[in-house]
Amino acid sequence: MNYRGRFAPSPTGHLHFGSLVAAVGSWLCARHAGGQWLLRVEDIDPPREMPGSAESILGALPAFGLVADAPPLFQSRRRDAYDAAFEQLKAAGLVFPCWCSRNDLAGGLHLDGQCLAAPVEARAPAWRLRVPDVDIAFVDSLQGPQTQNLRLAAGDFVIRRVEGYYAYQLACVVDDAFQGITQVVRGNDLLDSTPRQIFLQRCLDLPTPAYLHLPLALDGEGRKLSKSERAHPVDPTHPAPALRRALDFLDLPARQDTNDPAALLEHALAHFSPERLPHCSERAAA
Ligand SMILES: [Zn+2]
């Protein structure tokens, strides 16, 4: 099967250092395998999004030498596909309506795949997936063997919210299959989500891609860069310094004799193999 990788940012701000690392890492893996590199804008959570963010991120990537092999897929235009997946789960009896108030959602008023809260006529329910007592195991290409008891770790997780938005886990799984992704390369903050996604793939009869979770970039105080107050936007009008830092973060050589992003990436690619990526879950950004 031909390798297909992807970079899938959420449009919650400008391209920042942590997402540049994920973009560069996924690009290098795809090019190293002689495969395709695709883009997906995960714009399914309007309350969290920043106007102009998708255009800003998509506009910045080529300035860093990161050019995709196809136009980007926008999740905001994929509602029909998520509806179809949801109906498939519903028809198979794998989901149940949840009437818990927002305050109850973490509480767990659920028993045997049912919500114990009384239906509220004035609004739609959230929908949860019935999660059995099952261990999901997979081998991450960088982080090694992983096992998670899905019931303990996630419980009956929400796949469609009260507002009608689909959860990240469902949209991600449906679109990875739609785009024919063979390997997911992304930041280690999503390692915990992977068993939920593998379980959803099984529920929906979708293939499971290989996974590689890159070390998470932390700031000087040990916080995830994208979560910290300084979100560390990178400057696409002056790409070489941030691109060198991203390559250095991935233990790759960064040429000093040119500022051309394409030349920096080609040089790194010539020295790249996935096995030589840093085997750690997080590290400080320089
Ligand atoms: Zn409930």
PDB file of C-alpha atoms and ligand atoms in Angstrom, residues 96-100 105 109-110 114-117 128, ligand 1:
ATOM      1  CA  PHE A  96     -26.997   5.926  23.564  1.00  0.00           C
ATOM      2  CA  PRO A  97     -28.468   9.368  24.231  1.00  0.00           C
ATOM      3  CA  CYS A  98     -27.175  11.233  27.272  1.00  0.00           C
ATOM      4  CA  TRP A  99     -29.267  13.910  28.993  1.00  0.00           C
ATOM      5  CA  CYS A 100     -26.778  14.841  31.667  1.00  0.00           C
ATOM      6  CA  LEU A 105     -20.902  15.186  32.195  1.00  0.00           C
ATOM      7  CA  LEU A 109     -24.523   8.924  35.785  1.00  0.00           C
ATOM      8  CA  HIS A 110     -24.322   6.014  33.377  1.00  0.00           C
ATOM      9  CA  GLN A 114     -27.555   3.943  29.535  1.00  0.00           C
ATOM     10  CA  CYS A 115     -27.899   7.456  30.871  1.00  0.00           C
ATOM     11  CA  LEU A 116     -29.659   7.687  34.226  1.00  0.00           C
ATOM     12  CA  ALA A 117     -30.585  11.360  33.826  1.00  0.00           C
ATOM     13  CA  ARG A 128     -22.175   8.488  23.863  1.00  0.00           C
TER      14      ARG A 128
HETATM   15 ZN    ZN B   1     -25.729  11.053  30.737  1.00  0.00          ZN
END
